[in-house]
Amino acid sequence: MEIRKGIGVSPGVVIATAVVLDAEDLMVPRRHVDAAQAVVEVGRLSDAITRATLDLTKLRDEVSAAHGKEIGGIFDVHLGLLRDKTLVNQIVAEVNTQQTTAEYAVSVVMRRYKTKFTHMSDRYMQERVKDMDDIEKRLLRALIGQKHQDLTHLDRPVVVIAHDLLPSQTAALDRSHVVGFATDVGGRTSHTAIVARAMGIPAVVGLGNVTAEASGGDTVIIDGTRGYVIVNPDADQLTEHREAGKKFVDFERRLQDIATQPAVTRDGYAVTLQANIEFPTDIAPALAHGASGIGLYRTEFLYLSSPVEPTEADHYAAYAEALARLGSGKPLVIRTLDLGADKYTQEKAQNPERNPFLGDRSIRMCLHDIPMFKRQLRAIMRVSVLGDVRIMFPMICTLMELRQARMILNDVMEELDEEGVPFRRDIPIGMMVEVPSVAIMPDVFAKEVSFFSIGTNDLIQYTLAVDRTNERVAGLFCPGHPAVLKLVRDVIRAAARNGIGVSICGEMAGDPLYTLLLLGLGLPVFSMNGPDVPEVKKIIRSTTIEHARTVARRVMSFDSERQVMHFLREETRKILPEAF
Ligand code: PEP
Ligand code: MG
């Protein structure tokens, strides 16, 4: 069968049955019914609500058992809506007065509600439109009789095929049975790609229209190493890919042996390998892969996986759980909220931004909503007495932003002092370096923080003017571009000069192609998806710091990313022939 090329974003080969998440939009035409039929329609509505309530309750209990109450709670808001008498009565009234089908009445009333929510000034209430959408679709499915593809309790291995995977979808996924992802859109640093790598499952994104080609139940091959998908493969393709899949698993297994060994070069130069996480439950697998701490905790997932804005107590519970899972003596770098851009639903916003990546995202959003920011900062400070907690501000572009964020943190400390709440006064405060305005003049910022973490995902996007989530320009998104490398080198040097810590927590840190180079540039801390740790460690343990420095010197003399990548591939293969 035909091979569909995309962007391989998480390596490995898998063959399984497809589950297709279509970007469904259930169209409901207006249909007039007579008075007698209206009574029947109200009965259908009542049955649909009962069915939807039963399904949701089951779903909530299962998700809570598997992923904790926090994530299961997503469905409580939906259940609350179904029990809302005002809402239900309005739908019934619509059927009776307008004499329409139950489906049509549901659509009309839900649209009315959504418009109301959209115009509320509270951004969080605007976000609730998404819940109304979910409920509307669920009721319509129950009425129209469509079966909702439920991904929270799967009973066999499946590959998930979708237009795109929303953070809330991946949060509720039954991860134990999902063995691969394939999506129509996305790039190497899109959320689907990051989740796939963290889960250690093959994924291909940017496939164009794979959702139209595959149907639920089809057999699908996902080759995340070579970056393609085959729907309904023939016998030869199956044999070849089973073989390739086995080879990859063997390779991974051999790598796993070094998880417990230190990240030290052959001549004794040590570096630190940490992991990036989205949920506290990601910590155990990260440690099993050999990470020695958490270099990036993306706390916005607390918001993205919850139907209501997290309270200070929710933040505290999540961070305390993360520390408990991490164990003592290991650092937990908690990044403050990085909402907005791709981590926010623009379609649902009251005034969608024309350029969300250049808009009200991340630290800017926090500085515009100080009560929200403070809730998180209070929780971080309170939890700071429980372990090695560090705090990190994302997307800093100007010195003023950094100082403002620090001032708000100081206010929080004062408040806690007044309340007699203990916290660690000298908590290390760091910042992400992910926009060129900082990377170009890092010394200025280095004087005001205790560590930098280079976010190459955004740094590359802003330096090269390439949308990190757009598959059409994915070929231009290149960590090896000499301009990007120059910025990375300068930031590492500035950190060393100013005696502060520095790490990279963008995807580049876990890409084995760049390990020799980053080592040679003097990067002391790498933070990556857990499953990337063994291969990066293997490269570090197979080389010497002298060799890595020579490689870095050569690379920094090149003018083009092609030269850089070619040279790095050759050099890495010399020490690890099975790499890539
Ligand atoms: C980055 O930009 O490199 C980064 C690590 O942050 P995120 O991917 O969450 O934007
Ligand atoms: Mg970023």
Coordinates of C-alpha atoms and ligand atoms in Angstrom, one line a residue:
M1 CA 0.0 0.0 0.0
E2 CA 1.0 3.6 -0.5
I3 CA 3.4 5.2 1.9
R4 CA 2.3 8.6 3.3
K5 CA 5.3 10.8 4.2
G6 CA 5.2 13.1 7.2
I7 CA 7.6 14.2 9.9
G8 CA 8.9 11.5 12.1
V9 CA 8.9 13.1 15.6
S10 CA 9.3 10.1 17.9
P11 CA 11.3 7.0 16.7
G12 CA 10.3 3.4 16.5
V13 CA 8.0 1.3 14.3
V14 CA 4.6 0.0 15.3
I15 CA 1.8 -1.9 13.7
A16 CA -1.7 -1.8 15.2
T17 CA -5.3 -1.1 14.7
A18 CA -6.3 2.5 14.1
V19 CA -8.6 4.6 16.1
V20 CA -9.5 7.8 14.2
L21 CA -10.4 11.0 15.9
D22 CA -12.1 13.0 13.3
A23 CA -12.6 16.7 13.5
E24 CA -16.3 16.0 13.6
D25 CA -18.9 18.7 13.4
L26 CA -22.3 17.3 13.7
M27 CA -24.6 19.4 11.4
V28 CA -28.2 19.5 12.7
P29 CA -30.8 20.8 10.2
R30 CA -33.9 22.4 11.5
R31 CA -36.8 20.0 11.2
H32 CA -40.4 20.8 12.1
V33 CA -42.4 18.3 14.2
D34 CA -46.1 18.2 15.1
A35 CA -47.3 18.5 18.7
A36 CA -47.6 14.7 19.2
Q37 CA -44.1 14.2 17.9
A38 CA -42.8 17.0 20.2
V39 CA -43.7 14.8 23.2
V40 CA -41.7 12.0 21.7
E41 CA -38.8 14.3 21.1
V42 CA -38.8 15.4 24.8
G43 CA -38.7 11.7 25.7
R44 CA -35.7 11.2 23.3
L45 CA -34.0 14.1 24.9
S46 CA -34.5 12.7 28.4
D47 CA -33.1 9.3 27.2
A48 CA -30.1 11.0 25.7
I49 CA -29.3 12.9 28.9
T50 CA -29.6 9.7 30.9
R51 CA -27.2 7.9 28.5
A52 CA -24.7 10.7 28.4
T53 CA -24.8 11.0 32.2
L54 CA -24.1 7.3 32.6
D55 CA -21.3 7.4 30.1
L56 CA -19.7 10.4 31.7
T57 CA -19.9 9.0 35.2
K58 CA -18.2 5.9 34.1
L59 CA -15.6 7.8 32.2
R60 CA -14.9 10.1 35.2
D61 CA -14.5 7.2 37.6
E62 CA -12.2 5.4 35.2
V63 CA -10.0 8.4 34.4
S64 CA -9.9 9.3 38.2
A65 CA -8.7 5.8 39.0
A66 CA -6.1 5.8 36.3
H67 CA -4.8 9.3 36.4
G68 CA -6.0 10.8 39.6
K69 CA -9.0 12.9 40.7
E70 CA -7.5 16.1 39.2
I71 CA -7.8 14.8 35.6
G72 CA -11.0 12.8 36.2
G73 CA -12.5 16.1 37.5
I74 CA -12.7 17.3 33.9
F75 CA -15.9 15.4 33.5
D76 CA -17.5 16.8 36.7
V77 CA -18.2 20.1 35.0
H78 CA -19.8 18.2 32.1
L79 CA -21.9 16.2 34.5
G80 CA -22.9 19.4 36.3
L81 CA -24.1 20.9 33.0
L82 CA -26.2 17.8 32.2
R83 CA -27.8 18.1 35.7
D84 CA -28.5 21.8 35.3
K85 CA -32.3 22.1 35.4
T86 CA -32.2 25.6 33.7
L87 CA -30.3 24.3 30.8
V88 CA -32.5 21.2 30.3
N89 CA -35.7 23.1 30.8
Q90 CA -34.6 25.5 28.1
I91 CA -34.0 22.7 25.6
V92 CA -37.4 21.2 26.5
A93 CA -39.1 24.6 26.0
E94 CA -37.4 25.0 22.6
V95 CA -38.8 21.6 21.5
N96 CA -42.3 22.5 22.7
T97 CA -42.6 26.1 21.6
Q98 CA -40.7 25.9 18.3
Q99 CA -41.8 22.3 17.5
T100 CA -38.4 21.1 16.5
T101 CA -36.4 17.9 16.9
A102 CA -34.5 17.3 20.1
E103 CA -31.2 17.6 18.2
Y104 CA -32.1 21.0 16.8
A105 CA -33.2 22.3 20.2
V106 CA -29.9 21.1 21.8
S107 CA -27.9 22.9 19.1
V108 CA -29.9 26.1 19.5
V109 CA -29.8 26.3 23.3
M110 CA -26.1 25.3 23.5
R111 CA -25.2 28.0 21.0
R112 CA -27.1 30.5 23.1
Y113 CA -25.1 29.4 26.2
K114 CA -21.8 29.4 24.3
T115 CA -22.4 33.0 23.0
K116 CA -23.0 34.1 26.6
F117 CA -19.8 32.4 27.9
T118 CA -17.8 33.8 25.0
H119 CA -18.7 37.4 26.0
M120 CA -17.8 37.0 29.6
S121 CA -14.8 39.1 30.5
D122 CA -13.3 36.3 32.6
R123 CA -10.9 34.4 30.3
Y124 CA -11.4 31.2 32.2
M125 CA -15.2 31.3 31.7
Q126 CA -14.5 31.9 28.0
E127 CA -12.5 28.7 27.9
R128 CA -15.6 26.8 29.3
V129 CA -17.1 27.1 25.8
K130 CA -15.0 24.1 25.1
D131 CA -17.0 22.1 27.7
M132 CA -20.3 23.3 26.2
D133 CA -19.0 22.0 22.9
D134 CA -18.2 18.6 24.4
I135 CA -21.6 18.3 26.0
E136 CA -23.4 19.4 22.9
K137 CA -21.5 16.8 20.8
R138 CA -22.1 14.1 23.4
L139 CA -25.9 14.8 23.5
L140 CA -26.1 14.9 19.7
R141 CA -24.2 11.6 19.4
A142 CA -26.6 10.0 21.9
L143 CA -29.6 11.4 19.9
I144 CA -28.2 10.6 16.5
G145 CA -26.9 7.3 17.7
Q146 CA -23.3 7.9 16.8
K147 CA -20.8 6.1 18.9
H148 CA -18.2 8.3 20.5
Q149 CA -14.7 6.9 20.1
D150 CA -13.8 6.6 23.8
L151 CA -10.1 6.7 24.3
T152 CA -10.1 6.6 28.0
H153 CA -10.5 2.8 28.3
L154 CA -9.1 0.8 25.5
D155 CA -8.7 -2.9 25.7
R156 CA -6.0 -3.5 23.0
P157 CA -3.1 -1.7 21.5
V158 CA -4.1 1.0 19.1
V159 CA -2.6 3.8 17.1
V160 CA -4.4 7.1 17.4
I161 CA -4.9 9.0 14.1
A162 CA -6.1 12.6 14.5
H163 CA -6.1 15.9 12.8
D164 CA -4.3 17.2 15.8
L165 CA -4.3 16.1 19.4
L166 CA -5.4 18.7 21.9
P167 CA -3.6 18.8 25.2
S168 CA -6.9 17.9 27.0
Q169 CA -7.2 14.8 24.7
T170 CA -3.8 13.6 25.5
A171 CA -4.3 14.2 29.2
A172 CA -7.3 11.8 29.3
L173 CA -5.8 9.2 27.0
D174 CA -5.5 5.6 28.2
R175 CA -1.8 5.7 27.7
S176 CA -1.3 2.0 28.5
H177 CA -2.9 0.9 25.2
V178 CA -1.8 3.7 22.8
V179 CA 1.2 2.6 20.9
G180 CA 1.6 5.3 18.3
F181 CA 0.3 8.6 17.0
A182 CA -0.2 10.0 13.5
T183 CA -1.6 13.5 12.9
D184 CA -2.5 15.6 9.9
V185 CA -0.7 18.7 11.2
G186 CA 2.1 19.6 13.6
G187 CA 5.9 19.9 13.7
R188 CA 8.8 18.5 15.8
T189 CA 8.0 20.6 18.8
S190 CA 4.2 20.5 18.6
H191 CA 2.5 19.1 21.7
T192 CA 1.7 15.7 20.1
A193 CA 5.4 15.3 19.3
I194 CA 6.5 16.1 22.8
V195 CA 3.9 13.8 24.4
A196 CA 4.8 10.9 22.0
R197 CA 8.5 11.2 22.9
A198 CA 7.7 11.4 26.6
M199 CA 5.7 8.2 26.3
G200 CA 8.4 6.6 24.2
I201 CA 6.0 5.7 21.3
P202 CA 6.5 6.2 17.6
A203 CA 4.8 9.2 16.1
V204 CA 4.5 10.9 12.7
V205 CA 3.0 14.4 12.4
G206 CA 2.3 16.7 9.4
L207 CA 0.9 14.0 7.3
G208 CA -1.6 16.2 5.4
N209 CA -4.8 14.3 5.4
V210 CA -4.2 11.0 7.0
T211 CA -7.5 11.2 8.9
A212 CA -9.4 11.0 5.6
E213 CA -7.3 8.0 4.4
A214 CA -7.6 5.8 7.5
S215 CA -10.7 4.5 9.1
G216 CA -11.2 3.0 12.6
G217 CA -10.2 -0.6 12.6
D218 CA -7.7 -0.4 9.7
T219 CA -4.3 -1.9 10.2
V220 CA -1.7 0.9 10.2
I221 CA 2.1 1.0 10.3
I222 CA 3.7 4.0 11.9
D223 CA 7.4 4.4 11.3
G224 CA 8.4 7.3 13.5
T225 CA 12.1 6.7 12.6
R226 CA 11.7 7.2 8.9
G227 CA 8.7 9.5 9.2
Y228 CA 5.9 7.8 7.4
V229 CA 2.6 5.9 7.8
I230 CA 1.1 3.0 5.7
V231 CA -2.6 2.4 6.0
N232 CA -3.6 -1.3 5.3
P233 CA -0.1 -2.5 4.5
D234 CA 0.5 -5.6 2.3
A235 CA 2.2 -8.8 3.5
D236 CA 5.7 -7.7 2.5
Q237 CA 5.4 -4.3 4.2
L238 CA 4.1 -6.0 7.3
T239 CA 7.1 -8.4 7.4
E240 CA 9.6 -5.6 6.7
H241 CA 8.2 -3.3 9.4
R242 CA 7.8 -6.1 12.0
E243 CA 11.5 -6.7 11.6
A244 CA 12.3 -2.9 11.8
G245 CA 10.2 -2.6 14.9
K246 CA 12.0 -5.5 16.6
K247 CA 15.4 -4.0 15.8
F248 CA 14.4 -0.7 17.3
V249 CA 13.1 -2.3 20.5
D250 CA 16.4 -4.3 20.8
F251 CA 18.4 -1.1 20.4
E252 CA 16.3 0.6 23.1
R253 CA 16.7 -2.4 25.4
R254 CA 20.5 -2.3 25.0
L255 CA 20.4 1.4 25.8
Q256 CA 18.3 0.9 28.9
D257 CA 21.3 -0.9 30.5
I258 CA 23.0 2.4 30.9
A259 CA 20.1 4.2 32.7
T260 CA 21.7 3.7 36.1
Q261 CA 25.2 4.7 35.0
P262 CA 26.6 8.2 35.3
A263 CA 26.6 10.7 32.4
V264 CA 30.4 10.9 32.2
T265 CA 32.7 11.0 29.2
R266 CA 35.5 8.4 28.8
D267 CA 37.9 11.0 30.2
G268 CA 35.8 11.7 33.3
Y269 CA 33.9 14.9 32.4
A270 CA 30.5 14.8 34.0
V271 CA 27.2 16.4 32.9
T272 CA 23.7 16.3 34.3
L273 CA 20.8 14.7 32.4
Q274 CA 17.3 15.8 33.6
A275 CA 13.8 15.2 32.4
N276 CA 10.9 17.4 31.2
I277 CA 7.5 16.6 32.6
E278 CA 3.9 17.7 32.3
F279 CA 2.3 15.7 35.1
P280 CA 3.7 14.4 38.4
T281 CA 3.0 10.9 37.1
D282 CA 5.6 11.4 34.4
I283 CA 8.3 11.4 37.0
A284 CA 8.7 7.6 37.6
P285 CA 9.3 6.7 33.9
A286 CA 11.7 9.7 33.7
L287 CA 13.7 8.4 36.6
A288 CA 13.6 4.8 35.2
H289 CA 15.2 6.1 32.0
G290 CA 18.1 7.5 34.1
A291 CA 17.2 11.2 34.6
S292 CA 18.6 12.7 37.8
G293 CA 16.1 15.4 38.3
I294 CA 13.3 17.4 36.6
G295 CA 14.7 20.3 34.6
L296 CA 11.3 21.5 33.3
Y297 CA 7.9 21.0 34.9
R298 CA 5.4 22.4 32.4
T299 CA 2.8 23.5 34.9
E300 CA 0.3 24.8 32.4
F301 CA -0.9 21.3 32.0
L302 CA -2.6 21.7 35.3
Y303 CA -4.8 24.2 33.6
L304 CA -5.2 22.4 30.3
S305 CA -6.3 19.2 31.9
S306 CA -8.7 20.8 34.3
P307 CA -12.2 22.2 33.7
V308 CA -11.8 24.9 36.3
E309 CA -9.0 27.2 37.1
P310 CA -6.7 25.5 39.6
T311 CA -6.8 26.9 43.1
E312 CA -3.7 27.5 45.2
A313 CA -4.5 24.2 46.9
D314 CA -4.6 22.4 43.5
H315 CA -1.1 23.8 42.6
Y316 CA 0.2 22.9 46.0
A317 CA -1.1 19.3 45.8
A318 CA 0.4 18.8 42.3
Y319 CA 3.8 20.2 43.3
A320 CA 3.9 18.3 46.6
E321 CA 3.0 15.1 44.7
A322 CA 5.8 15.7 42.2
L323 CA 8.3 16.2 45.0
A324 CA 7.1 13.0 46.7
R325 CA 7.4 11.0 43.5
L326 CA 10.9 12.5 42.8
G327 CA 12.4 11.6 46.1
S328 CA 14.8 13.7 48.1
G329 CA 17.9 15.3 46.8
K330 CA 16.7 15.7 43.2
P331 CA 15.9 19.1 41.8
L332 CA 12.4 20.1 40.6
V333 CA 12.4 23.1 38.3
I334 CA 8.9 24.4 38.3
R335 CA 8.2 26.7 35.4
T336 CA 5.5 29.2 36.0
L337 CA 2.5 29.2 33.6
D338 CA 3.3 29.2 30.0
L339 CA -0.3 29.4 28.7
G340 CA -1.2 31.0 25.4
A341 CA -0.1 30.4 21.8
D342 CA -0.3 26.6 21.1
K343 CA -1.1 25.9 24.8
Y344 CA -4.5 27.7 24.6
T345 CA -7.5 27.4 22.4
Q346 CA -7.5 30.4 20.2
E347 CA -10.8 29.4 18.5
K348 CA -12.5 29.6 21.8
A349 CA -11.1 32.9 22.9
Q350 CA -13.3 36.0 22.9
N351 CA -10.9 37.9 20.7
P352 CA -8.7 35.3 19.0
E353 CA -5.2 36.7 18.5
R354 CA -4.0 37.1 14.9
N355 CA -0.5 36.1 15.9
P356 CA -0.8 34.1 19.1
F357 CA 2.9 33.1 19.3
L358 CA 3.7 36.8 19.3
G359 CA 0.8 37.7 21.5
D360 CA -0.5 37.5 25.1
R361 CA 1.3 34.4 26.1
S362 CA 3.3 33.0 28.9
I363 CA 4.8 35.5 31.4
R364 CA 2.9 38.3 29.6
M365 CA -0.4 36.6 30.4
C366 CA 0.7 36.2 34.0
L367 CA 1.7 39.8 34.4
H368 CA -1.8 40.7 33.0
D369 CA -3.5 38.5 35.6
I370 CA -1.6 38.9 38.8
P371 CA -4.1 37.1 41.1
M372 CA -3.8 34.0 38.9
F373 CA 0.0 34.4 38.9
K374 CA 0.1 34.8 42.7
R375 CA -1.9 31.7 43.3
Q376 CA 0.7 29.7 41.6
L377 CA 3.7 31.5 43.1
R378 CA 2.3 31.1 46.6
A379 CA 1.9 27.3 46.1
I380 CA 5.5 27.1 44.7
M381 CA 6.9 29.0 47.7
R382 CA 4.9 26.9 50.2
V383 CA 6.1 23.7 48.6
S384 CA 9.7 25.0 48.6
V385 CA 10.4 23.7 52.1
L386 CA 9.6 20.2 51.0
G387 CA 12.5 19.6 48.6
D388 CA 14.9 21.0 46.1
V389 CA 12.4 23.3 44.3
R390 CA 13.5 25.9 41.8
I391 CA 11.4 28.5 40.1
M392 CA 11.6 29.5 36.5
F393 CA 9.9 32.2 34.5
P394 CA 9.2 31.5 30.8
M395 CA 9.3 33.8 27.7
I396 CA 11.1 36.6 29.4
C397 CA 11.8 39.2 26.6
T398 CA 12.8 42.3 28.6
L399 CA 14.5 43.1 31.9
M400 CA 11.3 44.9 33.0
E401 CA 9.3 41.7 32.7
L402 CA 11.9 39.8 34.8
R403 CA 11.9 42.5 37.4
Q404 CA 8.2 42.6 37.5
A405 CA 7.9 38.9 37.9
R406 CA 10.5 39.0 40.7
M407 CA 8.6 41.8 42.4
I408 CA 5.4 39.9 42.4
L409 CA 7.3 36.9 43.8
N410 CA 8.7 39.2 46.6
D411 CA 5.1 40.4 47.4
V412 CA 4.1 36.7 47.7
M413 CA 7.1 36.1 50.1
E414 CA 6.0 39.1 52.2
E415 CA 2.5 37.9 52.4
L416 CA 3.6 34.4 53.4
D417 CA 5.9 36.0 56.0
E418 CA 3.0 37.9 57.5
E419 CA 0.9 34.8 57.6
G420 CA 3.7 32.9 59.3
V421 CA 3.9 30.4 56.5
P422 CA 7.3 28.8 56.0
F423 CA 9.1 29.0 52.6
R424 CA 12.6 28.9 51.3
R425 CA 13.7 32.5 51.1
D426 CA 16.8 31.7 48.9
I427 CA 14.9 29.6 46.4
P428 CA 16.9 29.5 43.1
I429 CA 15.1 31.8 40.6
G430 CA 15.8 31.2 36.9
M431 CA 14.5 32.1 33.6
M432 CA 14.0 30.6 30.2
V433 CA 16.1 32.0 27.4
E434 CA 13.8 31.4 24.4
V435 CA 13.6 34.7 22.6
P436 CA 16.5 36.3 20.7
S437 CA 16.2 39.6 22.6
V438 CA 17.6 37.7 25.6
A439 CA 20.0 35.4 23.8
I440 CA 21.6 38.4 22.1
M441 CA 22.4 40.1 25.4
P442 CA 22.4 37.3 28.0
D443 CA 24.9 39.0 30.4
V444 CA 22.4 41.6 31.3
F445 CA 19.9 39.0 32.4
A446 CA 22.5 36.7 33.9
K447 CA 23.2 39.3 36.6
E448 CA 19.6 39.0 37.9
V449 CA 18.9 35.2 38.0
S450 CA 20.6 32.1 39.4
F451 CA 20.1 30.0 36.2
F452 CA 19.2 30.0 32.6
S453 CA 17.3 27.3 30.8
I454 CA 17.5 27.6 27.0
G455 CA 14.1 26.9 25.4
T456 CA 15.3 26.0 21.9
N457 CA 11.8 25.2 20.7
D458 CA 10.8 28.8 20.9
L459 CA 14.3 30.2 20.4
I460 CA 14.5 28.5 17.0
Q461 CA 11.0 29.6 16.1
Y462 CA 11.6 33.2 16.9
T463 CA 15.2 33.3 15.4
L464 CA 14.3 31.6 12.2
A465 CA 10.7 33.0 11.9
V466 CA 9.3 29.5 11.6
D467 CA 6.1 28.5 13.3
R468 CA 7.1 25.5 15.4
T469 CA 3.7 23.8 14.9
N470 CA 3.3 24.3 11.2
E471 CA 4.2 21.2 9.1
R472 CA 4.5 23.3 6.0
V473 CA 7.6 25.0 7.2
A474 CA 8.9 22.1 9.4
G475 CA 11.9 21.7 7.1
L476 CA 13.0 25.2 8.1
F477 CA 12.9 24.5 11.8
C478 CA 16.5 23.5 12.4
P479 CA 18.4 23.5 15.6
G480 CA 21.6 23.2 13.6
H481 CA 21.2 26.6 11.9
P482 CA 24.4 28.5 12.6
A483 CA 22.5 31.6 13.9
V484 CA 20.8 29.4 16.5
L485 CA 24.0 27.7 17.4
K486 CA 25.7 31.1 17.9
L487 CA 23.0 32.2 20.3
V488 CA 23.1 28.9 22.2
R489 CA 26.9 29.1 22.5
D490 CA 26.7 32.8 23.6
V491 CA 24.2 32.0 26.3
I492 CA 26.2 29.1 27.7
R493 CA 29.3 31.3 27.8
A494 CA 27.5 34.2 29.4
A495 CA 26.2 31.8 32.1
A496 CA 29.7 30.5 32.8
R497 CA 31.1 34.1 32.9
N498 CA 28.5 35.2 35.4
G499 CA 28.8 32.0 37.5
I500 CA 25.2 30.9 37.1
G501 CA 23.7 27.6 36.0
V502 CA 22.6 26.9 32.4
S503 CA 20.7 24.1 30.8
I504 CA 18.8 23.4 27.6
C505 CA 15.2 22.1 28.0
G506 CA 14.0 22.4 24.4
E507 CA 13.8 19.3 22.3
M508 CA 17.3 19.9 21.0
A509 CA 18.7 18.7 24.3
G510 CA 17.3 15.2 23.7
D511 CA 18.2 15.0 20.0
P512 CA 21.3 12.7 19.9
L513 CA 22.4 14.5 16.7
Y514 CA 23.4 17.5 18.9
T515 CA 24.8 15.8 22.0
L516 CA 28.5 16.0 20.9
L517 CA 28.1 19.6 20.0
L518 CA 26.3 20.7 23.1
L519 CA 28.8 18.8 25.3
G520 CA 31.7 20.5 23.4
L521 CA 30.1 23.9 23.9
G522 CA 30.2 23.3 27.6
L523 CA 26.5 22.7 28.4
P524 CA 26.5 21.3 31.9
V525 CA 22.8 20.3 32.2
F526 CA 20.5 18.8 29.5
S527 CA 16.8 18.4 30.2
M528 CA 14.8 16.2 27.8
N529 CA 11.9 13.7 27.5
G530 CA 12.7 10.7 29.7
P531 CA 13.0 8.2 26.9
D532 CA 15.7 10.3 25.2
V533 CA 18.1 10.1 28.2
P534 CA 19.7 6.7 27.5
E535 CA 20.8 7.4 23.9
V536 CA 22.2 10.9 24.9
K537 CA 23.9 9.3 27.8
K538 CA 25.3 6.6 25.6
I539 CA 26.9 9.2 23.3
I540 CA 28.4 11.1 26.3
R541 CA 29.8 7.9 27.7
S542 CA 31.3 6.9 24.3
T543 CA 33.3 10.1 23.7
T544 CA 35.8 12.3 25.4
I545 CA 35.4 16.0 26.2
E546 CA 38.4 16.7 24.0
H547 CA 36.7 15.1 21.0
A548 CA 33.4 16.9 21.8
R549 CA 35.2 20.3 22.0
T550 CA 37.0 19.6 18.6
V551 CA 33.6 18.8 17.1
A552 CA 32.1 22.0 18.5
R553 CA 34.9 24.1 17.2
R554 CA 34.5 22.6 13.7
V555 CA 30.7 23.0 13.8
M556 CA 30.9 26.7 14.8
S557 CA 33.0 27.4 11.7
F558 CA 30.3 26.2 9.3
D559 CA 28.0 28.6 7.4
S560 CA 25.0 26.3 6.8
E561 CA 22.8 24.0 8.7
R562 CA 23.4 21.3 6.1
Q563 CA 27.1 21.2 6.8
V564 CA 26.4 21.2 10.5
M565 CA 24.0 18.3 10.4
H566 CA 26.1 16.3 7.9
F567 CA 29.2 16.6 10.0
L568 CA 27.4 15.9 13.3
R569 CA 25.8 12.8 11.8
E570 CA 29.2 11.5 10.6
E571 CA 30.9 12.2 13.9
T572 CA 28.2 10.6 16.0
R573 CA 28.0 7.5 13.9
K574 CA 31.7 7.0 14.4
I575 CA 31.2 6.6 18.1
L576 CA 27.7 5.1 18.0
P577 CA 27.1 3.4 14.6
E578 CA 23.5 2.4 15.4
A579 CA 22.5 6.0 16.1
F580 CA 19.7 7.6 14.0
Ligands
PEP1 C1 11.0 25.7 24.6 O1 10.4 26.6 24.1 O2 12.1 25.2 24.1 C2 10.5 25.0 25.8 C3 11.1 24.1 26.4 O3 9.2 25.3 26.2 P1 7.8 24.9 25.5 O4 8.2 23.8 24.5 O5 7.0 24.4 26.6 O6 7.4 26.1 24.9
MG2 MG 8.9 27.7 25.1

